[in-house]
XYZ file of C-alpha atoms in Angstrom:
431
model
C 53.231 102.140 117.737
C 51.801 99.344 115.438
C 53.635 97.684 112.566
C 52.123 100.049 109.942
C 53.374 103.147 111.761
C 56.754 101.496 112.188
C 56.915 100.758 108.439
C 56.087 104.375 107.574
C 58.668 105.689 110.027
C 61.384 103.412 108.632
C 60.460 104.354 105.072
C 60.692 108.076 105.847
C 64.029 107.540 107.580
C 65.322 105.539 104.616
C 64.191 108.234 102.171
C 66.002 110.931 104.159
C 69.155 108.806 104.341
C 68.927 108.065 100.613
C 68.691 111.791 99.867
C 71.869 112.454 101.858
C 73.663 109.525 100.193
C 72.773 110.895 96.744
C 74.147 114.303 97.746
C 77.398 112.673 98.898
C 77.603 110.749 95.620
C 77.300 113.959 93.579
C 79.963 115.650 95.708
C 82.414 112.751 95.361
C 81.874 112.516 91.603
C 82.598 116.241 91.215
C 85.731 115.878 93.344
C 86.841 112.897 91.264
C 86.388 114.916 88.075
C 88.794 117.556 89.445
C 91.396 114.843 90.071
C 91.390 113.584 86.501
C 94.653 113.928 84.649
C 93.843 115.968 81.565
C 96.851 114.517 79.703
C 95.182 111.135 79.477
C 97.309 109.509 82.176
C 95.917 107.263 84.901
C 94.702 108.695 88.178
C 96.735 108.609 91.343
C 95.896 107.009 94.692
C 93.475 109.805 95.643
C 91.392 109.102 92.563
C 91.328 105.390 93.403
C 90.143 106.158 96.952
C 87.374 108.373 95.598
C 86.251 105.571 93.295
C 86.056 103.156 96.239
C 83.975 105.641 98.257
C 81.622 106.118 95.307
C 81.150 102.355 94.945
C 80.387 102.017 98.665
C 77.797 104.803 98.545
C 76.215 103.341 95.401
C 75.778 100.003 97.186
C 74.228 101.745 100.192
C 71.869 103.697 97.940
C 70.739 100.456 96.275
C 69.931 98.866 99.649
C 68.024 101.967 100.783
C 65.927 101.966 97.616
C 65.053 98.323 98.285
C 63.926 99.233 101.811
C 61.733 102.063 100.515
C 60.113 99.895 97.833
C 59.482 96.841 100.062
C 59.368 97.950 103.695
C 56.758 95.381 104.678
C 59.160 92.502 104.077
C 61.782 93.731 106.534
C 59.708 94.357 109.708
C 61.101 92.527 112.713
C 59.260 92.164 116.058
C 60.689 94.271 118.881
C 61.485 92.252 122.001
C 59.937 93.669 125.222
C 63.320 94.000 126.853
C 64.453 96.368 124.095
C 61.863 98.982 125.109
C 63.326 99.216 128.578
C 66.884 99.728 127.436
C 68.275 103.176 126.912
C 69.503 103.818 123.366
C 73.224 103.698 122.945
C 74.665 106.954 121.652
C 77.445 105.826 119.362
C 79.877 108.489 118.216
C 79.701 109.298 114.501
C 82.083 107.401 112.263
C 85.182 109.547 111.827
C 86.085 110.533 108.267
C 88.897 108.531 106.657
C 92.321 109.745 107.617
C 93.857 111.567 104.643
C 96.913 109.906 103.227
C 100.072 111.770 104.193
C 101.700 113.808 101.475
C 104.559 112.107 99.637
C 107.965 112.644 101.149
C 110.501 114.726 99.268
C 112.482 111.623 98.329
C 109.355 109.996 96.888
C 108.575 113.091 94.825
C 112.103 113.136 93.398
C 111.803 109.429 92.577
C 108.447 110.054 90.908
C 109.830 112.894 88.809
C 112.759 110.729 87.730
C 110.381 107.913 86.750
C 108.211 110.376 84.812
C 111.296 111.595 82.948
C 112.319 108.010 82.151
C 108.776 107.321 80.923
C 108.999 110.327 78.591
C 112.410 109.116 77.358
C 111.056 105.626 76.623
C 108.119 107.145 74.741
C 110.528 109.293 72.706
C 112.633 106.210 71.976
C 109.426 104.516 70.788
C 108.854 107.323 68.268
C 112.410 107.112 66.936
C 112.241 103.301 66.727
C 109.088 103.620 64.654
C 110.920 106.022 62.332
C 113.766 103.513 61.925
C 111.307 100.762 60.931
C 109.821 102.903 58.155
C 111.430 102.792 54.731
C 111.640 106.249 53.175
C 114.461 105.735 50.656
C 116.451 102.862 49.110
C 119.474 103.821 51.196
C 119.812 102.378 54.732
C 119.524 104.742 57.679
C 122.580 105.226 59.911
C 121.859 104.694 63.610
C 124.325 106.478 65.908
C 126.134 107.438 62.703
C 127.696 103.954 62.668
C 125.141 101.178 62.124
C 123.287 101.029 58.788
C 119.689 99.817 59.209
C 117.339 99.181 56.295
C 113.737 100.296 56.667
C 111.197 97.477 56.602
C 107.905 98.995 55.494
C 106.642 102.125 53.727
C 104.551 104.652 55.715
C 101.110 104.095 54.165
C 97.707 103.653 55.796
C 97.605 99.868 55.532
C 101.199 99.481 56.702
C 100.535 101.791 59.672
C 97.575 99.611 60.649
C 99.781 96.521 60.376
C 102.517 97.963 62.617
C 99.900 99.056 65.152
C 98.315 95.586 65.132
C 101.669 93.838 65.661
C 102.450 96.197 68.532
C 99.051 95.591 70.163
C 99.493 91.811 70.010
C 102.461 92.183 72.364
C 100.607 94.674 74.565
C 97.552 92.415 74.920
C 99.730 89.404 75.753
C 101.580 91.189 78.569
C 99.348 93.988 79.861
C 96.703 91.749 81.534
C 99.485 90.305 83.732
C 100.885 93.775 84.366
C 97.407 95.115 85.199
C 96.862 92.355 87.776
C 100.138 93.314 89.434
C 99.331 97.034 89.450
C 95.671 96.689 90.508
C 94.596 93.256 91.843
C 90.871 94.117 91.574
C 91.111 94.660 87.817
C 89.139 91.523 86.875
C 86.349 92.008 89.419
C 86.017 95.607 88.224
C 85.821 94.468 84.602
C 83.179 91.869 85.487
C 81.112 94.524 87.247
C 81.610 96.848 84.264
C 80.371 94.219 81.792
C 77.407 93.139 83.951
C 76.337 96.707 84.754
C 74.437 97.118 81.460
C 75.381 100.797 81.651
C 75.564 101.229 77.894
C 76.268 104.953 78.071
C 79.373 104.297 80.179
C 80.414 101.389 77.953
C 80.138 103.628 74.897
C 82.429 106.212 76.505
C 85.049 103.608 77.448
C 85.067 101.868 74.062
C 84.802 105.234 72.297
C 87.956 106.420 74.047
C 89.759 103.385 72.649
C 88.463 104.185 69.165
C 89.741 107.780 69.339
C 93.116 106.562 70.630
C 93.224 104.062 67.749
C 92.627 106.860 65.215
C 95.264 109.021 66.901
C 97.859 106.243 66.753
C 97.254 105.558 63.058
C 97.543 109.270 62.243
C 100.773 109.769 64.205
C 102.339 106.725 62.490
C 101.574 108.276 59.101
C 102.887 111.659 60.271
C 106.181 110.249 61.566
C 106.641 108.493 58.246
C 106.385 111.717 56.246
C 107.897 114.549 58.329
C 110.683 114.741 60.950
C 109.802 112.805 64.100
C 110.243 115.726 66.492
C 108.081 117.977 64.316
C 105.323 115.349 64.099
C 105.179 115.089 67.900
C 105.328 118.885 68.257
C 102.309 119.352 65.976
C 100.533 116.511 67.804
C 100.857 118.495 71.048
C 98.208 120.945 69.858
C 95.722 118.575 71.492
C 95.448 120.629 74.740
C 94.039 123.512 72.661
C 91.362 121.233 71.204
C 90.605 119.833 74.664
C 90.106 123.298 76.159
C 87.729 124.455 73.417
C 85.803 121.167 73.487
C 85.440 121.379 77.279
C 84.138 124.919 76.891
C 81.590 123.860 74.255
C 80.452 120.653 75.992
C 80.734 121.430 79.702
C 80.810 125.230 79.884
C 84.384 125.187 81.254
C 85.410 128.613 80.001
C 89.205 129.079 79.713
C 90.814 131.692 81.927
C 93.480 134.179 80.837
C 96.376 131.860 81.735
C 95.011 129.085 79.508
C 94.371 131.500 76.649
C 97.975 132.747 76.804
C 99.298 129.168 76.953
C 97.172 128.187 73.945
C 98.458 131.181 71.976
C 102.055 130.161 72.770
C 101.370 126.554 71.670
C 99.750 127.715 68.438
C 102.599 130.112 67.620
C 105.171 127.410 68.325
C 103.328 124.875 66.193
C 103.267 127.269 63.232
C 106.990 128.026 63.584
C 107.812 124.309 63.712
C 106.049 123.437 60.449
C 108.390 121.932 57.833
C 108.779 124.041 54.715
C 109.662 121.238 52.313
C 112.947 119.583 51.482
C 112.203 116.569 53.711
C 111.611 112.921 52.912
C 107.985 111.989 52.365
C 104.790 113.897 51.673
C 105.024 117.071 53.775
C 101.371 118.094 53.468
C 100.172 114.594 54.322
C 102.505 114.457 57.323
C 101.305 117.809 58.693
C 97.642 116.885 58.186
C 98.136 113.499 59.845
C 99.890 115.076 62.857
C 97.027 117.560 63.283
C 94.531 114.706 62.971
C 96.443 112.772 65.629
C 96.206 115.729 68.017
C 92.493 116.306 67.404
C 91.543 112.645 67.882
C 93.749 112.381 70.977
C 91.811 115.320 72.430
C 88.643 113.274 71.917
C 90.308 110.413 73.775
C 91.232 112.723 76.681
C 87.657 114.015 76.984
C 86.184 110.505 77.028
C 88.773 109.424 79.603
C 87.550 112.271 81.800
C 83.987 110.969 81.569
C 84.706 107.240 81.556
C 87.016 106.951 84.576
C 84.344 108.346 86.915
C 82.958 104.805 87.238
C 85.933 102.629 86.293
C 89.431 102.540 87.772
C 92.084 103.818 85.329
C 93.893 100.472 85.004
C 90.888 98.356 83.880
C 89.942 101.404 81.796
C 93.352 101.228 80.078
C 92.932 97.482 79.542
C 89.613 98.043 77.756
C 91.167 100.857 75.676
C 94.107 98.672 74.626
C 91.737 95.828 73.760
C 89.657 98.236 71.667
C 92.750 99.378 69.727
C 93.699 95.739 69.130
C 90.211 94.907 67.811
C 89.847 98.055 65.695
C 93.271 97.620 64.074
C 92.603 93.931 63.387
C 89.191 94.618 61.844
C 90.572 97.495 59.756
C 93.146 95.178 58.185
C 90.300 92.961 56.915
C 88.815 95.721 54.759
C 90.126 96.025 51.189
C 92.074 99.211 50.522
C 93.225 100.802 47.248
C 96.640 99.498 46.137
C 98.388 102.755 47.039
C 96.950 102.601 50.593
C 96.986 98.856 51.239
C 99.457 96.645 53.093
C 102.706 96.208 51.163
C 105.291 93.823 52.647
C 108.561 93.292 50.830
C 110.114 89.814 50.700
C 112.299 88.698 53.614
C 110.997 91.423 55.958
C 108.387 89.391 57.885
C 110.730 88.423 60.721
C 112.041 91.976 61.004
C 108.482 93.288 61.257
C 107.669 90.817 64.035
C 110.783 91.859 65.945
C 110.016 95.540 65.364
C 106.417 95.113 66.543
C 107.660 93.313 69.653
C 110.102 96.133 70.449
C 107.369 98.751 69.997
C 105.011 96.791 72.247
C 107.609 96.421 74.995
C 108.467 100.129 74.813
C 104.753 100.935 75.147
C 104.460 98.775 78.265
C 107.687 100.159 79.717
C 106.522 103.749 79.320
C 103.119 102.921 80.855
C 104.660 101.132 83.846
C 107.152 103.923 84.544
C 104.434 106.562 84.286
C 102.133 104.594 86.605
C 104.757 104.485 89.353
C 105.671 108.121 88.677
C 102.071 109.094 89.432
C 102.073 106.989 92.607
C 105.214 108.684 93.911
C 104.831 112.266 92.653
C 101.145 112.603 91.760
C 99.499 113.081 88.343
C 100.028 116.856 88.213
C 103.817 116.746 88.546
C 104.046 113.719 86.255
C 102.105 115.557 83.540
C 104.456 118.539 83.857
C 107.413 116.270 83.089
C 105.393 114.754 80.235
C 105.344 118.174 78.570
C 108.971 117.534 77.587
C 107.811 114.979 74.994
C 108.431 117.052 71.831
C 111.865 118.244 72.951
C 112.998 114.763 74.021
C 111.763 113.217 70.775
C 113.640 115.818 68.723
C 116.839 115.265 70.743
C 116.613 111.466 70.445
C 116.040 111.830 66.700
C 119.060 114.110 66.396
C 121.475 111.876 68.308
C 120.230 108.460 67.132
C 119.411 109.025 63.454
C 120.866 112.515 62.773
C 117.450 114.023 62.019
C 118.332 117.723 62.229
C 115.911 120.638 62.562
C 116.240 124.265 61.542
C 116.719 126.951 64.187
C 113.191 128.283 63.624
C 111.792 124.799 64.234
C 113.760 124.443 67.479
C 112.307 127.763 68.656
C 108.806 126.619 67.732
C 109.362 123.320 69.519
C 110.489 125.212 72.618
C 107.400 127.429 72.538
C 105.085 124.419 72.311
C 106.877 122.805 75.247
C 106.561 126.001 77.313
C 102.879 126.343 76.430
C 102.033 122.767 77.407
C 104.098 123.171 80.569
C 102.183 126.353 81.408
C 98.824 124.627 80.976
C 99.931 121.756 83.222
C 101.063 124.204 85.918
C 97.788 126.140 85.657
C 95.765 122.944 86.136
C 97.885 121.924 89.116
C 97.424 125.300 90.824
C 93.690 125.302 90.047
C 93.256 121.826 91.568
C 95.012 122.948 94.758
C 92.633 125.906 95.102
C 89.577 123.702 94.538
């Protein structure tokens, strides 16, 4: 066989191998999509392993394409002795050993960490409520400590609080990300140098939707009871399901339809009927807007984390929120919507922003370890307790009471979100 025949044979072999590699890539990407946490939380260890396998196959595919395009540059002479040797039949490389399932003690630890993460997030919501000034009278914390609000709940002030919080997050989270995922910086470098603008748009776009959601929920908490604002916000799974159906053809089954009906009924029952501090209609509209934009964030997370590990993905999202909030503060707003800071409150705002930032990081860290120990499905089930925990924290810390009808509505929303989380977990096990 001359060199030309050898080149053609190697090219055909490379093309066949490349075809198989592309098939494996498609299979792994579909499997990774099934592992995504639809509640916007990071992926577990299985998702990280799938990402590593995808990167390895992408590198192999790139080398094979180079061989097909330039086979004449890689021809090596065959020594005469090699023709007399019998080929060595190496056994095929065994598939990677699946990681053993978490032990019962680890699962319990993970569930406890997920519950603590939900508690910290609820405490964040109540702390935000305490910082907001809704009346001239101070607010009693634990029915004993009077605390004056620092800032009114307008658009500009919400942007300011968010910006102060993100300063703390961006100072600490890069260190935390390096501890949680040592390859974070190499992944970010590869992400920036990839020139994959479609992927970059999805990652940055997710940060933009999360930014909008945060601004809306700040305005909502400032105008209606904290627990009710979070309850209305939890309509986002309904929006996610319908958007997935419209965009990806993922038609909801009967279980999801029932869960969505329960969430919708609970949300309607929980609506405030007036007699509360603030603008009720504005608060309800802002809470709905927060849920809708958070659904957009969840969808983009599902598409963006196929090529980027969840921790560098979160770092980019946090950086995007920091930039968007900072830029938004530079634009002039009407006086009734602009930033209004009362005298002698600057130091209190800095302290409040620091507390909010630390609570954000604490909730993220606890949830990350909860997913490692118990898995994303179980962690998301515990996360469904968010509205109930927020309402309970508001009741005990600042005596923010709800009517019986609102408690029933809150319970229905919690049950509906819990049902959707269970349905996703069972569906992923069948897949």
